[in-house]
Coordinates of C-alpha atoms in Angstrom, one line a residue:
Chain A
M1 CA 77.9 85.2 74.9
V2 CA 80.4 87.3 76.5
T3 CA 80.7 87.9 80.1
I4 CA 82.6 91.0 81.9
H5 CA 83.3 90.8 84.9
G6 CA 83.0 94.7 86.6
Q7 CA 82.2 95.8 90.4
G8 CA 78.7 96.2 91.4
V9 CA 78.0 99.1 93.4
C10 CA 74.3 99.3 93.1
G11 CA 72.1 96.2 93.4
G12 CA 69.7 94.4 90.6
I13 CA 69.2 93.0 87.9
A14 CA 68.6 94.8 84.1
F15 CA 67.8 93.2 81.1
G16 CA 68.2 95.5 77.7
K17 CA 69.6 97.0 75.0
L18 CA 73.1 98.7 75.6
E19 CA 73.9 102.2 74.5
L20 CA 77.2 103.3 74.3
L21 CA 77.5 107.0 75.1
K22 CA 81.1 108.1 73.7
K23 CA 81.9 111.7 74.2
S24 CA 81.3 114.2 71.3
V25 CA 84.2 116.1 72.4
K26 CA 87.1 113.3 72.5
L27 CA 90.3 115.7 71.9
V28 CA 90.2 119.2 72.4
Q29 CA 91.8 120.9 69.3
K30 CA 95.3 123.0 70.2
S31 CA 95.8 125.5 68.5
H32 CA 97.7 129.0 68.7
I33 CA 95.6 132.5 69.3
E34 CA 96.7 136.0 68.8
D35 CA 93.3 137.7 70.3
T36 CA 94.3 137.1 73.9
K37 CA 91.3 139.8 74.8
R38 CA 89.0 137.6 72.3
E39 CA 89.9 134.6 74.1
I40 CA 90.0 135.5 77.6
Q41 CA 86.2 136.8 76.7
R42 CA 85.3 134.1 75.2
F43 CA 86.1 131.6 78.3
E44 CA 84.3 134.1 80.4
Q45 CA 81.2 133.8 78.3
A46 CA 81.8 129.8 78.5
K47 CA 82.5 130.3 82.4
E48 CA 79.1 132.0 83.1
K49 CA 77.3 129.4 81.1
A50 CA 78.5 126.6 82.4
S51 CA 77.7 128.1 86.5
Q52 CA 74.4 128.6 85.0
Q53 CA 74.4 125.0 84.5
L54 CA 75.0 124.0 87.4
R55 CA 72.8 126.0 89.0
E56 CA 69.9 124.5 87.2
L57 CA 71.5 120.6 87.8
Y58 CA 71.8 121.6 91.7
E59 CA 68.0 122.3 91.6
K60 CA 67.3 119.5 89.4
A61 CA 69.2 117.2 91.4
K62 CA 67.9 118.4 95.1
A63 CA 64.4 117.6 93.7
E64 CA 65.2 114.5 92.5
V65 CA 68.0 113.1 95.4
G66 CA 68.0 115.2 97.7
E67 CA 69.9 118.2 98.6
E68 CA 72.9 116.2 100.3
N69 CA 73.5 114.6 97.2
A70 CA 72.9 117.5 95.4
M71 CA 75.7 119.4 97.1
I72 CA 77.9 118.4 94.5
F73 CA 76.9 120.4 92.2
D74 CA 77.2 123.3 94.2
I75 CA 80.8 122.5 95.0
H76 CA 81.2 122.2 90.9
S77 CA 80.3 125.7 91.2
M78 CA 82.8 126.8 93.4
M79 CA 85.2 124.8 91.9
L80 CA 84.5 126.9 88.7
E81 CA 84.6 130.0 91.0
D82 CA 88.5 129.1 92.3
E83 CA 91.3 131.9 92.2
D84 CA 93.5 128.9 91.6
Y85 CA 91.5 127.8 88.3
I86 CA 90.2 130.7 86.9
S87 CA 94.1 132.0 86.7
S88 CA 96.0 128.5 85.5
I89 CA 93.8 128.9 82.6
K90 CA 93.9 132.4 81.6
S91 CA 97.9 132.6 82.0
G92 CA 97.2 129.5 79.1
I93 CA 95.9 132.2 77.3
T94 CA 97.8 134.8 77.4
A95 CA 101.4 133.7 78.9
Q96 CA 101.2 130.6 76.3
R97 CA 98.8 132.1 73.9
L98 CA 96.9 128.6 74.1
N99 CA 93.1 128.8 73.2
A100 CA 90.7 129.1 75.9
E101 CA 89.9 125.2 75.5
S102 CA 93.6 123.9 75.8
A103 CA 94.2 126.2 78.5
V104 CA 91.1 124.2 80.7
A105 CA 92.1 120.8 79.2
M106 CA 96.1 122.0 80.5
T107 CA 94.7 123.4 83.7
A108 CA 92.2 120.5 84.1
D109 CA 94.9 118.0 83.7
N110 CA 97.5 120.2 86.2
F111 CA 94.5 119.6 89.1
A112 CA 93.6 116.5 88.5
H113 CA 97.0 115.0 88.5
M114 CA 97.0 116.9 91.9
F115 CA 94.4 115.1 93.7
A116 CA 94.7 112.1 91.9
S117 CA 98.3 111.8 94.1
M118 CA 96.8 112.3 96.9
D119 CA 96.9 109.6 99.5
D120 CA 93.5 108.9 99.9
S121 CA 91.3 107.1 97.7
Y122 CA 88.2 109.8 98.4
M123 CA 90.6 113.0 97.5
Q124 CA 91.6 110.6 94.6
A125 CA 88.2 110.4 93.1
R126 CA 88.1 114.5 93.4
A127 CA 90.4 114.5 90.2
G128 CA 87.1 113.3 88.1
D129 CA 85.2 116.5 89.8
V130 CA 88.0 118.3 88.1
R131 CA 87.8 116.7 84.8
D132 CA 83.9 117.2 85.1
I133 CA 83.7 121.1 85.7
S134 CA 86.2 121.3 82.5
E135 CA 84.7 119.5 80.5
R136 CA 81.6 120.8 80.4
I137 CA 83.3 124.8 79.8
I138 CA 84.9 122.8 77.2
S139 CA 81.7 121.8 75.7
I140 CA 80.2 124.8 75.3
L141 CA 83.7 126.6 73.9
A142 CA 83.4 123.9 71.1
N143 CA 79.7 124.3 71.4
A144 CA 78.9 120.8 71.6
S145 CA 76.4 118.9 73.6
M146 CA 77.1 116.4 75.9
A147 CA 76.1 113.2 75.0
G148 CA 72.4 112.3 76.1
I149 CA 70.6 108.8 75.1
S150 CA 69.3 108.2 71.7
S151 CA 67.1 105.8 71.7
D152 CA 63.3 106.2 72.7
S153 CA 62.9 103.2 74.7
P154 CA 64.5 102.4 78.0
V155 CA 68.2 101.2 77.2
I156 CA 71.5 100.4 79.7
I157 CA 73.8 103.2 79.4
G158 CA 77.4 102.2 78.8
A159 CA 80.6 104.6 79.0
R160 CA 83.9 104.8 79.9
D161 CA 83.1 106.9 82.8
L162 CA 79.8 109.0 83.8
A163 CA 80.8 112.3 85.3
P164 CA 78.4 113.3 88.3
S165 CA 76.6 116.4 86.1
E166 CA 75.9 113.8 83.0
T167 CA 74.3 111.1 85.0
V168 CA 71.6 114.0 86.3
Q169 CA 71.0 114.7 83.1
L170 CA 70.0 112.1 81.5
D171 CA 66.2 111.1 81.2
K172 CA 65.8 109.0 84.1
S173 CA 63.0 107.1 82.8
K174 CA 65.0 105.5 79.8
I175 CA 67.7 104.5 81.9
L176 CA 67.3 100.6 83.0
A177 CA 70.8 100.4 84.6
F178 CA 74.7 102.4 84.4
V179 CA 78.2 99.8 82.9
T180 CA 81.1 101.8 83.4
E181 CA 84.6 101.2 82.6
E182 CA 86.1 103.5 85.2
G183 CA 85.0 104.6 88.3
S184 CA 84.9 104.0 91.6
S185 CA 82.5 103.0 94.4
N186 CA 83.2 106.6 96.2
S187 CA 82.5 108.1 92.4
H188 CA 79.2 110.5 92.9
T189 CA 77.7 108.3 90.0
S190 CA 78.4 105.2 92.2
I191 CA 76.5 107.0 95.1
L192 CA 74.0 108.6 93.0
A193 CA 73.1 105.3 91.1
R194 CA 72.4 104.0 94.5
T195 CA 70.3 106.7 95.4
M196 CA 68.0 106.1 92.9
N197 CA 68.5 103.0 92.3
I198 CA 69.3 101.9 89.6
P199 CA 71.2 98.6 89.2
A200 CA 75.1 99.8 88.5
V201 CA 78.8 98.1 87.7
I202 CA 81.7 100.0 87.7
G203 CA 85.2 98.7 86.3
A204 CA 83.4 96.6 83.2
V205 CA 86.3 96.9 81.3
G206 CA 85.2 95.8 77.6
I207 CA 82.0 97.0 77.6
M208 CA 83.0 100.0 75.1
E209 CA 83.7 97.9 71.8
D210 CA 81.1 99.3 69.3
I211 CA 80.3 95.7 67.7
F212 CA 78.7 95.7 72.1
N213 CA 76.4 98.9 71.4
G214 CA 72.6 97.9 70.8
T215 CA 73.2 94.4 71.5
D216 CA 71.1 92.5 74.0
I217 CA 72.9 92.5 77.3
I218 CA 72.0 91.6 81.4
V219 CA 73.9 93.3 83.9
D220 CA 74.0 92.1 87.2
G221 CA 74.1 94.8 90.0
F222 CA 75.0 92.5 92.8
T223 CA 78.0 90.6 91.8
G224 CA 78.9 92.9 89.2
E225 CA 78.6 90.7 86.2
I226 CA 77.4 91.4 82.6
Y227 CA 76.2 89.6 80.1
V228 CA 76.6 90.3 76.1
N229 CA 74.2 88.0 74.2
P230 CA 72.9 86.3 76.6
D231 CA 72.2 82.4 75.9
M232 CA 69.4 80.3 77.0
H233 CA 70.2 79.1 80.4
T234 CA 71.6 82.5 81.7
V235 CA 68.7 84.4 80.6
L236 CA 66.2 82.5 82.6
K237 CA 68.5 81.9 85.4
M238 CA 68.4 85.7 85.5
Q239 CA 64.8 85.8 85.3
Q240 CA 64.5 84.6 88.1
K241 CA 67.0 86.7 90.0
K242 CA 65.4 89.6 88.9
Q243 CA 62.1 88.7 90.1
Q244 CA 63.1 88.4 93.5
S245 CA 65.0 91.7 93.4
D246 CA 62.0 93.8 91.5
E247 CA 59.9 92.2 94.3
Q248 CA 62.2 93.4 96.6
N249 CA 62.7 96.7 94.5
K250 CA 59.0 97.0 95.3
L251 CA 59.1 96.6 99.0
L252 CA 62.2 98.9 98.7
R253 CA 60.4 101.8 97.3
K254 CA 57.6 101.7 100.0
L255 CA 60.0 101.3 102.7
R256 CA 63.3 103.2 101.5
G257 CA 64.4 105.6 104.8
V258 CA 61.3 104.7 106.6
E259 CA 62.6 104.6 110.1
P260 CA 61.5 101.0 111.9
K261 CA 60.0 102.4 114.5
T262 CA 56.8 100.6 116.1
K263 CA 52.9 102.3 115.9
D264 CA 54.0 103.0 119.4
G265 CA 56.9 105.0 118.8
Q266 CA 59.6 102.3 120.1
K267 CA 62.7 102.3 117.6
I268 CA 64.9 99.6 116.6
L269 CA 68.0 99.6 114.6
L270 CA 68.2 97.4 111.7
Y271 CA 71.6 95.9 110.4
A272 CA 73.1 93.8 108.1
N273 CA 75.5 90.9 108.4
I274 CA 78.6 90.6 106.1
G275 CA 80.8 87.6 105.1
S276 CA 83.0 90.1 103.0
I277 CA 83.3 93.6 101.6
E278 CA 81.2 92.2 98.3
D279 CA 77.8 92.2 99.9
M280 CA 77.9 95.8 100.7
P281 CA 75.7 96.7 97.9
S282 CA 73.4 94.4 98.9
V283 CA 73.2 96.3 102.5
Y284 CA 72.6 99.5 100.5
A285 CA 69.9 98.0 98.0
N286 CA 68.5 96.9 101.3
D287 CA 68.7 100.0 103.3
A288 CA 70.5 98.9 106.2
M289 CA 71.2 101.6 109.0
G290 CA 75.1 99.8 109.0
I291 CA 76.3 96.7 109.5
G292 CA 75.7 94.7 112.6
L293 CA 78.2 91.7 112.0
F294 CA 81.2 91.7 109.8
R295 CA 82.6 88.4 110.0
S296 CA 86.9 89.1 109.2
E297 CA 87.5 85.2 108.8
F298 CA 86.6 85.3 105.3
I299 CA 90.0 87.4 104.9
Y300 CA 91.8 84.6 107.1
L301 CA 89.9 81.6 105.4
E302 CA 90.7 83.3 101.1
R303 CA 94.3 82.3 101.7
K304 CA 96.9 80.2 102.5
S305 CA 99.1 82.3 104.8
F306 CA 98.6 85.1 107.3
P307 CA 96.8 88.5 106.1
T308 CA 98.8 91.2 107.2
E309 CA 98.4 94.6 109.2
D310 CA 98.3 96.8 106.0
E311 CA 96.1 93.9 103.7
Q312 CA 93.8 93.9 106.6
F313 CA 93.4 97.8 107.0
E314 CA 92.8 98.2 103.4
I315 CA 90.2 95.7 103.8
Y316 CA 88.3 97.6 106.8
K317 CA 88.9 100.6 105.8
S318 CA 87.1 100.5 102.6
A319 CA 84.1 99.0 104.4
A320 CA 84.3 102.0 106.4
Q321 CA 84.6 104.3 103.6
K322 CA 81.7 102.3 102.2
A323 CA 79.4 102.8 104.6
I324 CA 79.8 106.6 104.8
G325 CA 79.3 107.2 108.4
K326 CA 77.1 104.4 109.3
R327 CA 78.1 102.0 112.6
V328 CA 80.4 99.2 111.0
I329 CA 80.6 96.1 113.6
I330 CA 83.4 93.8 113.1
R331 CA 83.9 90.9 114.5
T332 CA 87.7 89.9 115.3
L333 CA 88.7 86.7 114.5
D334 CA 85.9 83.7 115.0
I335 CA 87.6 80.8 113.9
G336 CA 88.0 76.7 115.2
A337 CA 85.4 74.9 115.9
D338 CA 83.5 74.4 112.5
K339 CA 85.9 76.7 110.4
Q340 CA 89.5 75.4 110.6
I341 CA 92.4 77.0 108.3
D342 CA 95.5 75.5 107.7
Y343 CA 98.2 77.5 108.4
F344 CA 97.3 78.7 111.8
Q345 CA 98.4 74.8 112.8
M346 CA 95.7 74.1 115.3
P347 CA 97.3 71.1 117.4
K348 CA 93.7 68.3 116.4
E349 CA 90.8 68.7 119.5
E350 CA 88.9 66.0 120.2
N351 CA 86.1 68.5 120.9
P352 CA 86.9 71.8 118.8
A353 CA 83.7 73.5 119.8
M354 CA 84.3 73.2 123.1
G355 CA 88.4 74.0 122.7
V356 CA 90.5 76.6 121.7
R357 CA 88.1 78.8 119.3
A358 CA 87.5 82.4 118.5
I359 CA 89.1 85.2 121.8
R360 CA 90.5 81.5 122.9
I361 CA 93.1 81.4 119.9
C362 CA 93.7 85.4 120.2
L363 CA 93.9 85.4 123.6
S364 CA 96.6 82.5 123.5
R365 CA 98.4 84.2 120.6
P366 CA 98.6 87.7 120.7
N367 CA 100.4 88.7 117.7
I368 CA 97.7 87.3 115.5
F369 CA 95.0 89.2 117.5
K370 CA 97.5 92.4 117.6
T371 CA 97.9 92.6 114.2
Q372 CA 94.2 92.6 113.7
L373 CA 93.2 95.3 116.0
R374 CA 96.4 97.7 114.7
A375 CA 94.5 97.5 111.2
L376 CA 90.9 97.7 113.0
Y377 CA 92.3 101.0 115.2
R378 CA 93.9 102.5 111.9
A379 CA 90.8 101.8 110.0
S380 CA 88.8 103.4 112.9
A381 CA 90.1 106.9 111.6
F382 CA 88.0 106.2 107.9
G383 CA 84.7 106.1 109.5
N384 CA 82.2 104.9 112.3
I385 CA 83.6 101.2 113.3
A386 CA 83.3 99.4 116.6
I387 CA 84.9 96.0 117.3
M388 CA 83.3 92.6 118.8
F389 CA 85.1 89.7 120.3
P390 CA 83.5 86.6 119.9
M391 CA 83.3 83.6 122.4
I392 CA 83.1 85.3 125.8
T393 CA 82.8 83.9 128.6
S394 CA 84.4 85.8 131.9
V395 CA 85.2 89.3 132.8
K396 CA 88.6 88.3 133.4
E397 CA 88.9 88.1 128.9
V398 CA 87.1 91.1 128.8
K399 CA 89.9 92.9 131.1
Q400 CA 92.5 91.0 128.9
I401 CA 90.8 92.4 125.3
K402 CA 91.0 95.5 126.8
E403 CA 94.9 96.2 128.1
I404 CA 95.9 94.4 125.0
C405 CA 93.2 97.6 123.0
S406 CA 95.0 100.6 125.3
E407 CA 98.3 98.4 124.6
V408 CA 97.8 98.4 120.7
Q409 CA 96.4 102.1 120.9
N410 CA 99.4 103.3 122.8
E411 CA 101.9 101.8 120.3
L412 CA 99.9 103.2 117.7
K413 CA 100.3 106.7 119.4
S414 CA 103.6 107.2 119.6
E415 CA 104.3 106.2 116.1
G416 CA 101.8 108.9 115.1
I417 CA 99.2 107.4 113.6
H418 CA 95.7 108.1 113.8
F419 CA 92.9 106.3 114.6
N420 CA 90.3 107.0 116.9
P421 CA 90.7 106.6 120.6
D422 CA 86.6 105.7 121.2
T423 CA 86.3 103.4 119.4
E424 CA 83.0 101.1 120.7
L425 CA 83.7 97.7 122.2
G426 CA 81.7 94.9 122.1
I427 CA 81.3 91.6 123.3
M428 CA 79.3 88.9 121.9
I429 CA 76.8 86.6 124.0
E430 CA 77.0 83.7 122.5
T431 CA 77.5 81.4 125.8
P432 CA 75.3 80.7 128.6
A433 CA 78.3 82.0 131.0
A434 CA 77.9 85.7 129.4
A435 CA 74.5 85.3 129.4
I436 CA 74.4 84.7 132.8
I437 CA 76.8 86.9 133.9
S438 CA 75.5 89.6 131.4
D439 CA 75.3 92.5 134.5
M440 CA 78.6 92.1 135.4
L441 CA 80.1 92.3 131.4
A442 CA 78.0 94.6 130.7
K443 CA 80.2 97.5 132.9
E444 CA 83.3 96.3 130.6
V445 CA 82.5 97.1 127.4
D446 CA 79.9 99.3 124.9
F447 CA 77.2 97.2 124.0
F448 CA 76.2 93.1 123.5
S449 CA 75.2 91.4 120.3
I450 CA 73.4 88.1 120.9
G451 CA 74.8 85.3 119.2
T452 CA 71.6 83.3 118.9
N453 CA 73.3 80.3 116.5
D454 CA 76.2 79.1 119.1
L455 CA 74.0 79.8 122.6
T456 CA 72.0 77.7 121.2
Q457 CA 73.9 74.8 120.9
Y458 CA 76.3 75.7 124.5
T459 CA 72.4 75.8 126.0
L460 CA 70.8 73.1 124.8
A461 CA 73.8 70.9 124.8
V462 CA 73.1 69.9 120.6
D463 CA 75.4 70.2 117.8
R464 CA 74.3 72.1 115.4
Q465 CA 76.6 70.2 112.7
N466 CA 74.5 67.0 114.0
P467 CA 71.8 66.0 111.9
L468 CA 71.0 63.0 114.1
A469 CA 70.3 65.6 117.0
E470 CA 68.4 67.8 114.9
A471 CA 64.8 66.6 116.7
F472 CA 66.3 67.8 119.6
C473 CA 67.3 71.6 118.8
D474 CA 64.5 73.5 119.3
I475 CA 65.5 77.4 118.2
K476 CA 62.4 79.4 120.5
H477 CA 63.5 77.0 123.1
P478 CA 62.0 79.1 126.3
A479 CA 65.6 78.5 127.8
I480 CA 66.8 80.9 124.9
L481 CA 64.6 83.3 125.1
R482 CA 65.1 84.0 128.6
M483 CA 68.5 84.8 128.0
I484 CA 68.0 87.0 125.5
H485 CA 65.4 88.6 127.9
T486 CA 68.1 88.6 131.0
V487 CA 70.8 89.9 128.5
A488 CA 69.0 92.9 127.1
E489 CA 67.4 93.5 130.8
N490 CA 71.3 93.9 131.9
A491 CA 72.3 95.7 129.5
H492 CA 69.8 98.8 129.5
K493 CA 70.0 98.4 133.6
N494 CA 73.5 99.3 133.1
G495 CA 72.9 102.2 130.3
I496 CA 74.6 99.8 126.9
W497 CA 72.6 98.8 123.9
A498 CA 72.4 94.8 123.4
G499 CA 71.2 93.5 119.7
I500 CA 71.0 89.9 118.0
C501 CA 72.8 89.4 115.1
G502 CA 72.4 84.8 114.9
E503 CA 70.0 83.6 112.9
L504 CA 66.6 84.0 115.2
A505 CA 67.5 88.4 114.8
G506 CA 65.7 87.2 111.4
D507 CA 63.3 84.7 112.4
M508 CA 59.9 87.3 112.3
S509 CA 57.7 84.7 114.1
L510 CA 59.5 86.2 116.9
T511 CA 60.0 90.3 116.4
E512 CA 57.1 91.3 118.6
L513 CA 58.9 89.6 121.3
F514 CA 62.5 91.1 120.4
L515 CA 60.5 95.0 120.4
A516 CA 58.7 93.8 124.0
M517 CA 62.0 93.1 125.3
G518 CA 63.2 96.4 124.5
I519 CA 66.2 95.1 121.6
D520 CA 68.0 97.6 120.7
E521 CA 69.2 96.5 117.1
L522 CA 68.7 93.4 114.7
S523 CA 71.1 92.6 112.0
V524 CA 70.3 90.5 109.8
S525 CA 71.0 88.6 106.1
P526 CA 70.8 92.0 103.8
G527 CA 67.0 90.7 102.0
L528 CA 65.5 90.0 105.3
I529 CA 65.6 94.1 106.6
L530 CA 62.8 94.7 104.9
P531 CA 60.2 92.4 105.6
I532 CA 61.1 92.9 109.1
K533 CA 61.1 96.4 108.8
Q534 CA 57.6 96.2 107.7
K535 CA 56.5 93.7 110.7
I536 CA 58.3 96.8 113.0
L537 CA 56.0 99.2 111.4
D538 CA 53.1 97.2 111.8
T539 CA 53.7 96.5 115.9
N540 CA 52.1 98.1 118.1
V541 CA 54.3 96.6 121.6
S542 CA 52.5 98.7 124.5
E543 CA 49.1 96.3 123.1
I544 CA 51.0 93.1 123.3
R545 CA 54.4 93.7 125.9
D546 CA 52.9 92.1 129.1
K547 CA 51.5 88.8 127.2
L548 CA 54.5 88.0 125.8
L549 CA 57.1 89.3 128.5
N550 CA 54.2 87.2 130.7
K551 CA 53.5 84.1 128.9
L552 CA 57.8 84.0 128.8
L553 CA 58.7 84.4 132.2
N554 CA 55.1 81.8 133.3
K555 CA 53.3 84.7 135.0
L556 CA 49.8 84.4 135.7
E557 CA 48.6 87.8 134.2
Chain B
M1 CA 97.0 138.7 113.0
K2 CA 94.7 136.3 115.1
E3 CA 95.1 132.5 115.3
F4 CA 93.7 129.4 117.0
T5 CA 95.0 125.9 116.3
Y6 CA 92.0 123.1 116.3
T7 CA 92.0 119.1 115.7
I8 CA 89.9 117.8 113.3
T9 CA 87.5 115.6 114.6
D10 CA 85.2 114.5 111.4
E11 CA 85.6 111.0 110.3
L12 CA 85.9 111.7 107.1
G13 CA 88.4 114.8 107.4
I14 CA 87.7 118.2 105.5
H15 CA 86.4 115.9 102.4
A16 CA 84.0 118.0 99.5
R17 CA 81.2 118.9 101.7
P18 CA 82.8 120.6 104.4
A19 CA 85.1 122.4 102.2
G20 CA 82.6 124.0 99.9
L21 CA 81.1 124.7 103.8
L22 CA 84.9 126.8 105.0
V23 CA 84.9 128.6 102.1
K24 CA 81.7 129.9 101.9
E25 CA 82.5 130.9 105.4
A26 CA 86.2 132.1 105.0
G27 CA 84.3 134.5 102.0
K28 CA 82.1 135.9 104.6
Y29 CA 85.6 138.1 106.5
N30 CA 87.6 140.6 104.9
S31 CA 90.9 138.8 106.2
R32 CA 92.9 136.5 105.0
V33 CA 92.2 133.6 106.4
T34 CA 95.2 130.6 106.3
I35 CA 95.3 127.3 107.2
E36 CA 98.0 125.2 108.0
C37 CA 98.3 121.5 108.2
N38 CA 100.7 119.2 107.6
G39 CA 103.6 121.3 106.8
K40 CA 101.6 122.6 103.7
S41 CA 99.7 126.1 104.0
A42 CA 96.2 127.1 101.9
D43 CA 94.1 130.0 101.4
G44 CA 90.7 129.5 103.2
K45 CA 88.9 131.0 100.6
K46 CA 89.9 128.5 97.3
I47 CA 88.5 124.9 97.8
F48 CA 91.0 123.4 95.8
S49 CA 93.3 124.8 97.7
V50 CA 91.7 123.9 100.9
M51 CA 91.3 120.3 99.4
S52 CA 94.9 119.7 98.2
L53 CA 96.0 120.1 102.2
G54 CA 94.0 116.6 102.4
V55 CA 92.5 116.8 106.2
K56 CA 91.8 113.8 107.8
C57 CA 90.1 113.0 110.9
G58 CA 92.9 113.5 113.9
N59 CA 94.8 116.4 112.0
T60 CA 95.9 119.6 114.0
L61 CA 95.3 122.7 112.2
T62 CA 96.7 125.7 112.5
V63 CA 94.0 129.1 111.8
K64 CA 95.9 132.5 110.8
L65 CA 93.9 135.3 110.3
E66 CA 94.4 138.8 108.8
G67 CA 92.9 141.8 108.1
D68 CA 90.4 144.7 109.6
D69 CA 87.8 142.1 110.7
E70 CA 90.4 139.8 111.9
V71 CA 88.6 139.4 115.4
E72 CA 85.4 138.3 114.1
A73 CA 86.8 136.2 111.6
S74 CA 88.4 134.5 114.0
M75 CA 85.6 133.8 116.6
G76 CA 82.9 133.0 113.2
M77 CA 86.2 130.0 111.7
E78 CA 86.5 128.6 115.4
E79 CA 82.9 128.2 115.5
F80 CA 82.4 127.0 111.9
F81 CA 85.3 124.0 112.8
K82 CA 83.9 123.1 116.0
K83 CA 79.6 122.8 114.2
N84 CA 81.4 121.5 111.6
L85 CA 84.5 119.7 111.7

């Protein structure tokens, strides 16, 4: 068995034979021509044909993956008609007496290089678009057909890179998964794979070996791992994983794009909790509407010294970009208590759960805090980032935080660095103090997210790490549920929204109650999103609201 | 000649899709449409030229219009930016 590691860009497991697609025209034959008029005419005809193909692809993609995703082919058409592009090709033919194929190839290189050298990963990925339209013209000129699938039964496609047009042209009923050696998670292939929900792995260096052609492989689009000639143990393990993900997929196909809304029209946002950037594929795979909790601790935990501002910025930026406009709520450093990091050199505490943890570390060591905030604000220019602060107990803390945030904003402004000044600021409600003064806190922030794990331990005075005390830890204790109700009411009275991101958010026996309370958002681990969505769709809040709330408040009906 | 300035509020800046729409809008007018940003300038009717500016959220552009329909073009383009970017 050979294991190849790539980056999973679309979750799912596929078993099948690998078919390697190699471009039929690899090298462009460079030749010197005499009849430049005829060569220009050849180019014009090829361009016309390419343009016609693109129109057809646009229609095909529009039907298969929707207008938004099909737009790329419309843009390709415009690129094909770009005056600078055309005149560069024509001058290659007339001035340098190049044949049309190599004039196109030369122009493609120049334009692709221009994009590749831009300082923005999205624009860098556009170099692929230039190559795609140019290869299309060259293929037409060389009378070669684009690579197609030769097998009659479904296969796993392996390629160096797949251009968007190739991805769409391939017969979808024959594709079990995509594996490419190159590509980026921003590339249209990744986006299309996700839209079509086909497992996809990019950056799988080594997959293009000829000896792998036709062998049995397993693709894990969640982890990015590919097993070539898998052994029995791996097959069994992956079969189990596939079964789970297939069930999920069945649900997904039914619920994909369906807005979580109760029978009587009450809406709720369903977000995902993630602990690292590698979890992003499962976020898409489960149709999350955003990230409700991005735990930034992992950036600190996985290393031996403090992460720099730039390192953090790259991670947050990538999360913001990968979410393509969806809200990404990033929680600032939450360590202490059960999560300790050596290089922080925190003094030993008798009772760390009640000691200097989370926001208390940040406020007592503002340099660490400011570095993270700078990175977050810088990333806010690249997507829809919201910042959330953990372990709040007082209005004073929130005011202090906001002051530091405006200091950071002023610094960035004076350095001429872009950020979104309207970045939403929210707090975790995870201490009884915060829940009880939520009416006061609501005036200071843009949103609340209720962290039920800590709220439970602090309210019930039960250490969640202590198995002996477990019997006293009633996670559905009315004290907790009443607090959640109060927090939601106080949020709404002050015109802000309230969500839940703790474990309780994923407890389906409480979904109806949360809807009755008017909770605006539930953030849960990605695998729970679809089952909860189903539950929401099946609920009629107006029928149950009074009964559930009266019971909670111990009122007689 | 007419000109106006505009600050990009779209989070992704002028990425492929809005660049395509922008070129289509600019193509509706006879006037020359020049976009200046970060010390570079681009022809608003050419998609590669527009994309090569690498315009990001927060960047301020100067858009210049020159030609027989520059008044309409200026109004049309300004409205386009407000609506899409």
